[in-house]
Tab-separated table of C-alpha atoms and ligand atoms in Angstrom:
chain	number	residue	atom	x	y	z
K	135	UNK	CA	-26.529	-46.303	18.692
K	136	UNK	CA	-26.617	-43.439	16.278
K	137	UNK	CA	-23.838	-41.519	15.079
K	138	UNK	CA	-22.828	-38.665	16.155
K	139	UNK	CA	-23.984	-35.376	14.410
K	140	UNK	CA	-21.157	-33.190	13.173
K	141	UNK	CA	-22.313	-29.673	14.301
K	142	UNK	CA	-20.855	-26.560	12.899
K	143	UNK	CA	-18.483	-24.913	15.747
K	144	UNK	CA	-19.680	-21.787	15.934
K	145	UNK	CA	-17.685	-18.615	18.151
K	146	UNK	CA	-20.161	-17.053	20.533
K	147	UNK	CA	-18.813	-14.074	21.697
K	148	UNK	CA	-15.836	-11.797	21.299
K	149	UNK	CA	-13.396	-14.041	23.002
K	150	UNK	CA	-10.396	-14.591	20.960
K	151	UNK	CA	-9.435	-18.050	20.371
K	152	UNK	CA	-5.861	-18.612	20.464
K	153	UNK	CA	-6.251	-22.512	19.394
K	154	UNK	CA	-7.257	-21.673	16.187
K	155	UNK	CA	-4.292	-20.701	14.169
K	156	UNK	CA	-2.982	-21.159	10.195
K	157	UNK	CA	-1.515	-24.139	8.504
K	158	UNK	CA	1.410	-23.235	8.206
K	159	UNK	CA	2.927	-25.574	5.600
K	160	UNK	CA	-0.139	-25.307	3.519
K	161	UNK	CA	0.234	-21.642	3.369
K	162	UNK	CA	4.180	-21.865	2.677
K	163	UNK	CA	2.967	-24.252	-0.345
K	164	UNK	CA	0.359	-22.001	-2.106
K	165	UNK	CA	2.552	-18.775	-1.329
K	166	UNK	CA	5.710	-20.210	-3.665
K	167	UNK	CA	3.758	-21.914	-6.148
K	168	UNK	CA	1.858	-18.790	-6.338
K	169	UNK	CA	5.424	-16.875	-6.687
K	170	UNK	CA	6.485	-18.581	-9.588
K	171	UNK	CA	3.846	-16.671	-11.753
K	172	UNK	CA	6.705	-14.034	-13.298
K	173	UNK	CA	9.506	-14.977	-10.943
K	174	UNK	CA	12.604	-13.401	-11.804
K	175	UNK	CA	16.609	-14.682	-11.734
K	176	UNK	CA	17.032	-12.875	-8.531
K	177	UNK	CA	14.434	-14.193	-6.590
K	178	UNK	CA	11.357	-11.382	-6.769
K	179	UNK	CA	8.540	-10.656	-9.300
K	180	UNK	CA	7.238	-9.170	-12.075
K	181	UNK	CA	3.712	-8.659	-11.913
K	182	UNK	CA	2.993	-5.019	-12.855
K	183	UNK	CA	-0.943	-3.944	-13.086
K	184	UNK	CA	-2.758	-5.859	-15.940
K	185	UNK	CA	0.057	-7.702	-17.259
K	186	UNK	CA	-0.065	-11.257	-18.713
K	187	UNK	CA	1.515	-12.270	-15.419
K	188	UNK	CA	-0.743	-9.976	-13.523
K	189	UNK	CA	-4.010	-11.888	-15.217
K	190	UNK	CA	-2.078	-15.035	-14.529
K	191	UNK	CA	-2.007	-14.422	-10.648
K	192	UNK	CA	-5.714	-13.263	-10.853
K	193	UNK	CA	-6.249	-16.620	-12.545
K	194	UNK	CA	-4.468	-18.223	-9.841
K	195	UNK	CA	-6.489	-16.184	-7.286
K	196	UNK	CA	-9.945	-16.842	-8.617
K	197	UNK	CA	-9.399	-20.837	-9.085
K	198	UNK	CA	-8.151	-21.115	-5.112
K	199	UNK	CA	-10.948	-18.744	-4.192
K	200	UNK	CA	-13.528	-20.642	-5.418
K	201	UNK	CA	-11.691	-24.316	-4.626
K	202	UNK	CA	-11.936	-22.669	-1.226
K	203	UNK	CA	-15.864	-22.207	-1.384
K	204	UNK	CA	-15.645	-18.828	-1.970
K	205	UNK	CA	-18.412	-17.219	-3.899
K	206	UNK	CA	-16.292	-15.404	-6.244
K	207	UNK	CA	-16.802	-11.528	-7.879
K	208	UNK	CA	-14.784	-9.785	-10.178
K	209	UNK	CA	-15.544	-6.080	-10.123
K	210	UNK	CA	-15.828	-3.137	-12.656
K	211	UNK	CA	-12.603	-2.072	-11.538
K	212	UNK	CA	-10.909	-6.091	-11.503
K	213	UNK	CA	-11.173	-6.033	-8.249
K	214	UNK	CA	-11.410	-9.610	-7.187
K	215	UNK	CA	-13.521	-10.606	-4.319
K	216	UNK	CA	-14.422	-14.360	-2.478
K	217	UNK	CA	-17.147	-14.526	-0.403
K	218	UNK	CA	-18.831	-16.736	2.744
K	219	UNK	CA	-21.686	-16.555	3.994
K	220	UNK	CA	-22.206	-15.496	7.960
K	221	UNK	CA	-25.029	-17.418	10.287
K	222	UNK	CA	-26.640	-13.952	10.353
K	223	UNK	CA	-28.298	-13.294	6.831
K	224	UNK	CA	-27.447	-10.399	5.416
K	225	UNK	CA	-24.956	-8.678	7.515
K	226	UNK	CA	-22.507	-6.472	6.249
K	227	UNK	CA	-19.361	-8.438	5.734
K	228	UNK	CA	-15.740	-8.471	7.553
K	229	UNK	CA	-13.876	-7.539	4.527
K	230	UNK	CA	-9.608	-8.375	4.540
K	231	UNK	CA	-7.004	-8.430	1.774
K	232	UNK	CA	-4.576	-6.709	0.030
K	233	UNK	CA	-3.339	-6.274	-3.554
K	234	UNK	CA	-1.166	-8.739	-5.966
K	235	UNK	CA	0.036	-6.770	-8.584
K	236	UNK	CA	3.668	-5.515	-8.302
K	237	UNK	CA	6.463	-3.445	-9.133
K	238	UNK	CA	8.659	-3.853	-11.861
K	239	UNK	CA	10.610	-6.337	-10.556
K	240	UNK	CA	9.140	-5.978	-6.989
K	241	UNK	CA	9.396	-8.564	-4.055
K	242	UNK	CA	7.483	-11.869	-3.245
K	243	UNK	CA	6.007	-10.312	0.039
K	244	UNK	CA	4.811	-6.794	-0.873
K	245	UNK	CA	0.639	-7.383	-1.322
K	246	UNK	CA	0.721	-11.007	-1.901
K	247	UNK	CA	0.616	-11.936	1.895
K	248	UNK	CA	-1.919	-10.079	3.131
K	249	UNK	CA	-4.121	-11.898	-0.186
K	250	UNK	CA	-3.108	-15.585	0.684
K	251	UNK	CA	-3.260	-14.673	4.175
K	252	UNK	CA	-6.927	-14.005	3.814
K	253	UNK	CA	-6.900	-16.920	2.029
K	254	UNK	CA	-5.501	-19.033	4.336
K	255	UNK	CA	-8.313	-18.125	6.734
K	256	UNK	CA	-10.865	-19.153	5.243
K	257	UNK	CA	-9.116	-22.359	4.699
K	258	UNK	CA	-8.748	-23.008	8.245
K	259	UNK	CA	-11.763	-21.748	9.525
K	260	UNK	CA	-13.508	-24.521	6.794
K	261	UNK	CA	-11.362	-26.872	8.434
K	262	UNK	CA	-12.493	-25.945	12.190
K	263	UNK	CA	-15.674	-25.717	10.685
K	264	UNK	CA	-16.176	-21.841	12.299
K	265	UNK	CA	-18.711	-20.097	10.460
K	266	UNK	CA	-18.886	-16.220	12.039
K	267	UNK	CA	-21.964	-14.683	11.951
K	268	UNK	CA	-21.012	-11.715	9.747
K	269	UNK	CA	-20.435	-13.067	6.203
K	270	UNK	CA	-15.994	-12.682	5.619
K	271	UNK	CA	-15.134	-11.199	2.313
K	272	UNK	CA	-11.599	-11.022	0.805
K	273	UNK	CA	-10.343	-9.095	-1.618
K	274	UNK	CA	-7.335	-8.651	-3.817
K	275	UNK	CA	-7.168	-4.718	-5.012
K	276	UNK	CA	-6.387	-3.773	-8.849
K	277	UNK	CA	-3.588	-1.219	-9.361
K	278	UNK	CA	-1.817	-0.851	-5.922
K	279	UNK	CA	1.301	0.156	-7.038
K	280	UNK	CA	0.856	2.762	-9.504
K	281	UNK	CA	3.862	1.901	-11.637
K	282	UNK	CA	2.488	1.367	-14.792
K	283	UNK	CA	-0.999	3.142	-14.373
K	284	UNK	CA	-1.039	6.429	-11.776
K	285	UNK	CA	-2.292	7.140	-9.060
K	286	UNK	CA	-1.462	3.792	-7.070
K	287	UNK	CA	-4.522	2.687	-5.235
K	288	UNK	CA	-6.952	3.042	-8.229
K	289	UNK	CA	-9.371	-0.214	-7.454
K	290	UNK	CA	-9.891	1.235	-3.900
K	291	UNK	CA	-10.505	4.621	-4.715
K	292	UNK	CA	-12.869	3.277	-7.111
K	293	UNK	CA	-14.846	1.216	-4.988
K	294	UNK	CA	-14.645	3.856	-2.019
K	295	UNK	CA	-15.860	6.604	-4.280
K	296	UNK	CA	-12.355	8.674	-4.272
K	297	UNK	CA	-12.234	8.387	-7.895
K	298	UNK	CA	-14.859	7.825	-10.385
K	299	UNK	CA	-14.727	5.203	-12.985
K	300	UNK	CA	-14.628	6.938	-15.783
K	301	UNK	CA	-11.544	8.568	-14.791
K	302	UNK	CA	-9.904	5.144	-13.710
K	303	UNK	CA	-10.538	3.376	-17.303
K	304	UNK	CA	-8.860	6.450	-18.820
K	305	UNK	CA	-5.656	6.191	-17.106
K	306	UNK	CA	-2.904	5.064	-19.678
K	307	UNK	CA	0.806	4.012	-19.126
K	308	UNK	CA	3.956	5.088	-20.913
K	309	UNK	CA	3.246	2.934	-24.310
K	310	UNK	CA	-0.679	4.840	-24.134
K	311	UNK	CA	-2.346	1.524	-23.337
K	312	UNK	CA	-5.833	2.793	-21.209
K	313	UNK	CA	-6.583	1.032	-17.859
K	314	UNK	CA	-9.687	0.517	-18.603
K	315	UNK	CA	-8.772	-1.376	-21.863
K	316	UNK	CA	-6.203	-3.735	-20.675
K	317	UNK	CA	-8.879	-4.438	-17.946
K	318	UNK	CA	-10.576	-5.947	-20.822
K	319	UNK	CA	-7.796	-7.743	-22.640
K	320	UNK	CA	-6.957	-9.984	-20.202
K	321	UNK	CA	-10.324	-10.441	-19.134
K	322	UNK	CA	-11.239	-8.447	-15.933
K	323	UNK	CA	-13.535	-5.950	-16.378
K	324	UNK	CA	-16.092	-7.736	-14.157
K	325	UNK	CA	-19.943	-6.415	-14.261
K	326	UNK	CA	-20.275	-6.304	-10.630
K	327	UNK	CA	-20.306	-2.552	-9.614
K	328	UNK	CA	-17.149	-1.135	-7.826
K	329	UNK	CA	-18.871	-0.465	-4.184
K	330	UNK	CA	-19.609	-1.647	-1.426
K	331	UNK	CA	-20.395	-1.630	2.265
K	332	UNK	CA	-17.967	-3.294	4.681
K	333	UNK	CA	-18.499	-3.900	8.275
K	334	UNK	CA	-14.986	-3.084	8.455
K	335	UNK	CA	-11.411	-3.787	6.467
K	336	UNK	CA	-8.494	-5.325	7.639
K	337	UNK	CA	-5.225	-5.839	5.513
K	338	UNK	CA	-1.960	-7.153	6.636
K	339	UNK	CA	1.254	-5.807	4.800
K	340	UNK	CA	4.849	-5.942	5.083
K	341	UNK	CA	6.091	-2.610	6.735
K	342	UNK	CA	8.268	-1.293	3.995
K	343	UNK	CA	10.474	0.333	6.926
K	344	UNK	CA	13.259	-0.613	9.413
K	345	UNK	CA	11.276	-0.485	12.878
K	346	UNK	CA	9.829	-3.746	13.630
K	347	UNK	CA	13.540	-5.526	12.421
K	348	UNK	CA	15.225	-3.244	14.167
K	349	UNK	CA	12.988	-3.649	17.332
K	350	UNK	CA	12.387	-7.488	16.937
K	351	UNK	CA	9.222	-7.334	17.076
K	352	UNK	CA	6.822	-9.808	14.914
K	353	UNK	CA	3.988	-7.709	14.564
K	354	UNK	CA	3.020	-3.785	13.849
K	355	UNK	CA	0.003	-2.456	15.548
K	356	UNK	CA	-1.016	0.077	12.786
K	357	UNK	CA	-2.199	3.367	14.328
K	358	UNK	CA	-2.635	5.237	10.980
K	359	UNK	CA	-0.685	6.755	8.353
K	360	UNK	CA	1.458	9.644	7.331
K	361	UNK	CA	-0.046	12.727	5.271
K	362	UNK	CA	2.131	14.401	3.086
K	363	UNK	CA	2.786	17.189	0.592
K	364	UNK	CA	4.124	17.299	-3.011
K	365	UNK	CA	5.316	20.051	-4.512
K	366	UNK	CA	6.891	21.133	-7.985
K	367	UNK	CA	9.700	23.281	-8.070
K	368	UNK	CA	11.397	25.433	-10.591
K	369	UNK	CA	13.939	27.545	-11.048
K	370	UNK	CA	14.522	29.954	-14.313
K	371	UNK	CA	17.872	31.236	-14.819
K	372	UNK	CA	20.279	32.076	-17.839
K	373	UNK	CA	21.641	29.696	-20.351
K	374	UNK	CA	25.337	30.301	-21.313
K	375	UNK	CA	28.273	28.816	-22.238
K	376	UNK	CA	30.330	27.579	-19.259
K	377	UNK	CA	34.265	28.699	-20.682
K	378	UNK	CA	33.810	32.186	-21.425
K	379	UNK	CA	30.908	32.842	-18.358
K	380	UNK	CA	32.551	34.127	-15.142
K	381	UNK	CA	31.616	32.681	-12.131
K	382	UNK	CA	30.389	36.177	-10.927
K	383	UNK	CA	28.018	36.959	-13.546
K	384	UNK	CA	25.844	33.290	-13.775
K	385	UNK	CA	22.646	32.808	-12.830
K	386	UNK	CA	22.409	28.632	-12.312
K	387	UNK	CA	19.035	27.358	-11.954
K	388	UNK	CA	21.374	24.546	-10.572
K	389	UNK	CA	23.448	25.954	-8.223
K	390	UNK	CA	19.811	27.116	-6.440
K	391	UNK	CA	18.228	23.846	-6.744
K	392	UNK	CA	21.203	21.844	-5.234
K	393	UNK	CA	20.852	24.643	-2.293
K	394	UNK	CA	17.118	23.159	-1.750
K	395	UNK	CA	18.043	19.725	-1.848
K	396	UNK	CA	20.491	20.040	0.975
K	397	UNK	CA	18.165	22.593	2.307
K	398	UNK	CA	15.536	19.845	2.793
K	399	UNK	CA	18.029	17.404	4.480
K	400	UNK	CA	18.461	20.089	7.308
K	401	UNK	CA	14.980	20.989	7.633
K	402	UNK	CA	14.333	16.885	8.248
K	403	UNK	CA	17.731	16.987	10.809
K	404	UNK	CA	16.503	19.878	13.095
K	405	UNK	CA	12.821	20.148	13.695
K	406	UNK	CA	13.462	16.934	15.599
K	407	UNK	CA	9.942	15.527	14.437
K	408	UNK	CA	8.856	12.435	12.717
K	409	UNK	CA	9.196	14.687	9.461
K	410	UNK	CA	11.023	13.258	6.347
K	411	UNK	CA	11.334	14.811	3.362
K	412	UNK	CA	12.655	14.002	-0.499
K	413	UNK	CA	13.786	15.782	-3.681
K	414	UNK	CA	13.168	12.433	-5.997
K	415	UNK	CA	12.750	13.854	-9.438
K	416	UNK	CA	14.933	16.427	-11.549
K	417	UNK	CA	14.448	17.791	-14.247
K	418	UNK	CA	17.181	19.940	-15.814
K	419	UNK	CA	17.280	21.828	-19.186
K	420	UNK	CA	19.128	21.784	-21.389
K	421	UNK	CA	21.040	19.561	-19.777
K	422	UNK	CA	24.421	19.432	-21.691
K	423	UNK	CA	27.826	19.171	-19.959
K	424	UNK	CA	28.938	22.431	-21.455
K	425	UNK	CA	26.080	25.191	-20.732
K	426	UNK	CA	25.083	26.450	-17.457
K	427	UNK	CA	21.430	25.262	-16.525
K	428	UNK	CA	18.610	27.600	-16.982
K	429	UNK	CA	15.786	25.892	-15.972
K	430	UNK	CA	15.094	23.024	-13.378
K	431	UNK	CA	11.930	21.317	-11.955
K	432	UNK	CA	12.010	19.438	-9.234
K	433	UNK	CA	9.717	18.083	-6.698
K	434	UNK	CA	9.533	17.646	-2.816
K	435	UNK	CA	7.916	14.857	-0.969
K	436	UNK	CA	6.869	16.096	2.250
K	437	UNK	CA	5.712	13.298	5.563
K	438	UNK	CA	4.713	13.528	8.660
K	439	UNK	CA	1.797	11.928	11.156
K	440	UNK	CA	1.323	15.419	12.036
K	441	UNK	CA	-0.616	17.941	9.887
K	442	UNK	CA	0.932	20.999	11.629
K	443	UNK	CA	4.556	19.457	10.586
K	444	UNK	CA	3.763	19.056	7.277
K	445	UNK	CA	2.489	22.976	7.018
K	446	UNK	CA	5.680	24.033	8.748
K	447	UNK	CA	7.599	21.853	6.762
K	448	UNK	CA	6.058	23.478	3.253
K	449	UNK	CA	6.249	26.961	4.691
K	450	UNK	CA	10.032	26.429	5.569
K	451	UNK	CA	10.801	24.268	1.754
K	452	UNK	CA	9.085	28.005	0.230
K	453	UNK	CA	11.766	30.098	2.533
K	454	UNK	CA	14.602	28.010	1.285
K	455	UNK	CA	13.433	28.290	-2.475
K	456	UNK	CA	13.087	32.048	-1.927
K	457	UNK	CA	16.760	32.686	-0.127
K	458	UNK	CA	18.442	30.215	-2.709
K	459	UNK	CA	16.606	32.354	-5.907
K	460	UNK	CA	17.909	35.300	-4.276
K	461	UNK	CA	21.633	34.232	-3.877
K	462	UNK	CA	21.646	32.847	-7.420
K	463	UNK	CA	19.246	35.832	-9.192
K	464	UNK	CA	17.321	33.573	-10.457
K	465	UNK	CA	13.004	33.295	-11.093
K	466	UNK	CA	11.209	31.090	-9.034
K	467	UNK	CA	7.960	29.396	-8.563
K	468	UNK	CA	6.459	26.540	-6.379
K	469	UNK	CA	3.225	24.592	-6.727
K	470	UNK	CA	1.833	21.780	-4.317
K	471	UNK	CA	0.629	19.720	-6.255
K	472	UNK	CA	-0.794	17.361	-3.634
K	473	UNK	CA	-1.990	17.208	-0.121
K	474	UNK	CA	-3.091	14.481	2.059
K	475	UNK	CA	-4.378	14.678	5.704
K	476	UNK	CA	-2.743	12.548	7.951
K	477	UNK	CA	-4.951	9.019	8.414
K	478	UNK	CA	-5.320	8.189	11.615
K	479	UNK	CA	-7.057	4.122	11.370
K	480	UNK	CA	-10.278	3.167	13.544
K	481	UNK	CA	-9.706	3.149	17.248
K	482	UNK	CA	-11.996	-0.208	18.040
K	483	UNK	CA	-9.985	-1.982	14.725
K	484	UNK	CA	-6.559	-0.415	16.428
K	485	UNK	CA	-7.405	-2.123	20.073
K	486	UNK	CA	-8.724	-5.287	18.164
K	487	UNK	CA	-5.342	-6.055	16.268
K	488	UNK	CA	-3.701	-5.051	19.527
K	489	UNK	CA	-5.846	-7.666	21.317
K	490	UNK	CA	-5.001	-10.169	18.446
K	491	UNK	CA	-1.806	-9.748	18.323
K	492	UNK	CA	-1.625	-10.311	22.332
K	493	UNK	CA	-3.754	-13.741	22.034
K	494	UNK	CA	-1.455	-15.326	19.619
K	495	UNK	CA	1.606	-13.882	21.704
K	496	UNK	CA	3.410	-12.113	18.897
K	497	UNK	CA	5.844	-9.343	19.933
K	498	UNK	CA	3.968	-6.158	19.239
K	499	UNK	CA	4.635	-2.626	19.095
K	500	UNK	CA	2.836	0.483	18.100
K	501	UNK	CA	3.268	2.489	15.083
K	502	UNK	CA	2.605	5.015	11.910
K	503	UNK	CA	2.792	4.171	8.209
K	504	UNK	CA	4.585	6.358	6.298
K	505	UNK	CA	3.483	4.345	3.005
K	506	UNK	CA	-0.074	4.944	1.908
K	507	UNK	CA	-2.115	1.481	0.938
K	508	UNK	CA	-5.521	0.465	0.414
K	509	UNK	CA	-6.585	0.577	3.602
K	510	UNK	CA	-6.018	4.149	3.600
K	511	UNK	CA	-9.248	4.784	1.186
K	512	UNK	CA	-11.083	2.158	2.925
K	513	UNK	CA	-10.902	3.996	6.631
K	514	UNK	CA	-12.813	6.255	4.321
K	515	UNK	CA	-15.797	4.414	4.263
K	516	UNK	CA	-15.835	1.732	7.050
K	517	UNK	CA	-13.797	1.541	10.533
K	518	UNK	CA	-10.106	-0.203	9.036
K	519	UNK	CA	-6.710	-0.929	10.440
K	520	UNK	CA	-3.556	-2.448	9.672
K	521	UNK	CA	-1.166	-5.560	10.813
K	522	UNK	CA	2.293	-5.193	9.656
K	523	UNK	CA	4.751	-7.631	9.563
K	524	UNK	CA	9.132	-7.078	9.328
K	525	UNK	CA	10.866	-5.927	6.584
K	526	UNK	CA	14.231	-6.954	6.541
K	527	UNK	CA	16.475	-4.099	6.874
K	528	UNK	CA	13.182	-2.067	6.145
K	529	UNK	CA	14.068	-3.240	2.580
K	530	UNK	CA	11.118	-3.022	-0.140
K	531	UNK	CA	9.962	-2.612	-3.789
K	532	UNK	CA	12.545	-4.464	-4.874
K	533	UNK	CA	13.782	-7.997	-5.118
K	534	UNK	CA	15.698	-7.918	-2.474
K	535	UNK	CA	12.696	-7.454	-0.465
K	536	UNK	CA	12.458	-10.482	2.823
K	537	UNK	CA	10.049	-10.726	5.629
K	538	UNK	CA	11.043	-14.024	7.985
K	539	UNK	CA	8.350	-16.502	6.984
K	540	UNK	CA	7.593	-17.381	10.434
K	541	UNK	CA	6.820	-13.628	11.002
K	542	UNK	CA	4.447	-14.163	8.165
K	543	UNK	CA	2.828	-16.475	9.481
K	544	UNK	CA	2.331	-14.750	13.326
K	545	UNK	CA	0.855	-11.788	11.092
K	546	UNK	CA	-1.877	-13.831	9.503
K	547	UNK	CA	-2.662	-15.606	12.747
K	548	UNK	CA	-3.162	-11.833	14.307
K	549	UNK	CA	-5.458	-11.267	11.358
K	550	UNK	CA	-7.395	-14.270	12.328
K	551	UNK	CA	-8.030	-13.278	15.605
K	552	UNK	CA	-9.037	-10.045	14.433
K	553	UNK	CA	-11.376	-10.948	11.565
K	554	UNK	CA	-12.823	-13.496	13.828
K	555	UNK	CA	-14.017	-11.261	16.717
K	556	UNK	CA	-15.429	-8.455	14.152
K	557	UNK	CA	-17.294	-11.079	12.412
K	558	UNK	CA	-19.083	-11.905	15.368
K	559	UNK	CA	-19.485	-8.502	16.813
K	560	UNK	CA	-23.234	-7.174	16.851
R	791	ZN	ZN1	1.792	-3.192	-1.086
C-alpha cells in the first residue's frame, strides 16, 4: 500500500469558502508582540514615518514576511511588499495591505491590522495548503500618516504615479530631515521601482468614525470616500491698542474670523447633507493680549460624498467671509488650496466584500469614508475597495484608539473571502 499523496487544495471557482477562516490566537500573538515596537505608558504607539521604531516594525515585517514564504521587495519608495506565487504564471497579482507607520503617539489598530491581517492570510492559506491562481501580494505603505513628512499617502502616490519620486525624496519634516534621506538611514530605499500593476487592492482599516459602534455592526462595506476642499483664509484689519480704541472705530480681523467659524457650524447644521466642515488651524498676528488683531489666516476643511455639496458648501464659506469683512471693514481674501473629487471604490470589489462579509456572517452595513487612505490612490490604477472594522466611540489617532479584537478578527476573515475569490477570478 502506498501512501497517500498530499495534493495542494486548490479553489476552483468563485465560491466563497466559509470553512476557511484565521487563527485567531496566532494572529492575537504576532499583533502584540508586534505592538511592543515603541509602545507607549498609555497603551498606543509611536511609530512616526522613518523612525528608529518605524525601521524596527519594517524589520519586524520583512523577517515574518519571508518566515511566511513570502518573496519579499522593498521598493524605491520603502514600500514593503511579500509575494506568492499563483498556479497561473504570470498573472497580475491580488494585492492587500495597509500601512504601519503611525502618529505621534497613535493607536495599536490604525494601519497595523489591515498589514498582519494580510499576513495572517497567507499564513492560513499555507496551512490549508490553498494556492489561488492569481499570485497574492501584500503590502505595507511608507508614509500614511503624513505627520512627520506631508502629504500623507506618499508611498502610494508614488507607486500609482500621483506623485513623482523626485518630489517624494524631497519632502522634509520640521527638524529639515529629507524623506528621501531618512529612507536611506535606516535602510529602506529599496531598488525595486515604485509601480506596479495589481489585479486589484484590497485593504482593511479601522473606521476612524462612530457608525459601525454605534450600529453594532462588525463589518463596513466601503462604498468610496469623501472629496473635500481646503481653503486658506485671511482677514487684514487694523492693529491698535485695545484701552484707548473704542469699540466703534476697530476693525478686528478677529471678530470676522470668529463670525466664519460659527458661520461654518451652521452651514454643516442646515443643508441637512452628509456635509461636515472644520476651521482647524489659526493663525493670528500679532497675537498679544493687549492689541486688537490685524491679521488672521485660517483654513476650512470642507467633506462631502457629493461633489455638488462640496461646491455649494465653498460658494456659501466665500458669502460668509464676504458679509463678516463687511460688518467688521476689514480686507479679505480666500484661496482653495486643495480639491479632491469624491472616490467612489470599484463596484465588482464593493459586491465582493459585501459577498464576503455575508459568507463569514459578520453584521454588515454600507457606507462612505470620510478619511482618505491608500486605497484611495490605488482605485486610481486598479478596481479597489475597503473593509472597515469598529472604532470604539469612533475614537482614532490617538492612544485611546480600540477596535474589539474579535471584530478584528471577522474583518480579516471578510478579507479572506474576498482576496480568495479575486485571486481566482479569470
Ligand atoms: Zn490608517
Amino acid at each position: 500500500m502506498g501512501g497517500s499523496e498530499i495534493k495542494p487544495k486548490r479553489l476552483q471557482n468563485r465560491d466563497m469558502n466559509p470553512e476557511l477562516t484565521v487563527d485567531d490566537n496566532r494572529f492575537r500573538r504576532r499583533f502584540e508582540r508586534f505592538n511592543e515596537i515603541g509602545a507607549t505608558e498609555r497603551d498606543g504607539v509611536d511609530r512616526p514615518s522613518l523612525s528608529d521604531t518605524n525601521k524596527e516594525a519594517r524589520d519586524t515585517l520583512v523577517e515574518w514576511f519571508a518566515d511566511a514564504g513570502l518573496a519579499v521587495t522593498v521598493d524605491e519608495m520603502g514600500n514593503v511588499f511579500g509575494r506568492t506565487d499563483g498556479t497561473v504564471p504570470n498573472e497580475p497579482p491580488v494585492l492587500f495591505g495597509s500601512h504601519v507607520d503611525s502618529q505621534y503617539n497613535g493607536g495599536r489598530f490604525d494601519g497595523v491590522i489591515g498589514v498582519l491581517g494580510a499576513l495572517e492570510i497567507i499564513e492560513t492559506l499555507n496551512e490549508e495548503n490553498v494556492q489561488t491562481q492569481r499570485p497574492l501580494e501584500v503590502v505595507a505603505w511608507s508614509n500614511e500618516e503624513g505627520v512627520r513628512f506631508q502629504p500623507d499617502m506618499l508611498g502610494s502616490g508614488v507607486y500609482t504615479g500621483t506623485f513623482d519620486r523626485g518630489y517624494a525624496y524631497d519632502r522634509t519634516d520640521k527638524d529639515g530631515h529629507r524623506f528621501g534621506d531618512e529612507l536611506d538611514r535606516i535602510g529602506y530605499k529599496g531598488d525595486a521601482p515604485a509601480a506596479g500593476d495589481p489585479h486589484c487592492y484590497f485593504e482593511l482599516h479601522v473606521e476612524q468614525g462612530p457608525y459601525l459602534d454605534e450600529n453594532e455592526c462588525s463589518v463596513g462595506v466601503v462604498e468610496g470616500v469623501y472629496g473635500f476642499s481646503w481653503l486658506n483664509a485671511r482677514f487684514e484689519g487694523t492693529a491698535d491698542h485695545a484701552g484707548p480704541s473704542p469699540m466703534h472705530l476697530r476693525h478686528d480681523a478677529m471678530v470676522a474670523t470668529a463670525n466664519v467659524v460659527t458661520g461654518v457650524r451652521r452651514l454643516t447644521a442646515a443643508t441637512g447633507t452628509d456635509l461636515v466642515g472644520t476651521v482647524g488651524s489659526i493663525d493670528v498676528s500679532p497675537n498679544s493680549i493687549n492689541v486688537i488683531p490685524e491679521t488672521v489666516e485660517f483654513t476650512i476643511d470642507l467633506r462631502s460624498y457629493d461633489n455638488a455639496v462640496v461646491d455649494e458648501a465653498v460658494s456659501q464659506v466665500r458669502d460668509e467671509i464676504r458679509w463678516a469683512a463687511d460688518r467688521e471693514n476689514v480686507a479679505w481674501e480666500l484661496e482653495e488650496i486643495m480639491r479632491v473629487d469624491a472616490d467612489p471604490f470599484d463596484t465588482d470589489c464593493i459586491e465582493t466584500v459585501a459577498r464576503a462579509a455575508e459568507t463569514v456572517g459578520a453584521p454588515s452595513m454600507r457606507m462612505v469614508s470620510g478619511a482618505g487612505h491608500d486605497a484611495n490612490y490605488l482605485n486610481d490604477v486598479c478596481p479597489t475597495s475597503m473593509i472597515f472594522v469598529p472604532s470604539v466611540d469612533g475614537v482614532s489617532h490617538t492612544e485611546d484608539e480600540y477596535t474589539a479584537w474579535k471584530d478584528v478578527v471577522v474583518g480579516t476573515n471578510v478579507l479572506l473571502q474576498a482576496v480568495c475569490e479575486k485571486a481566482n477570478e479569470e
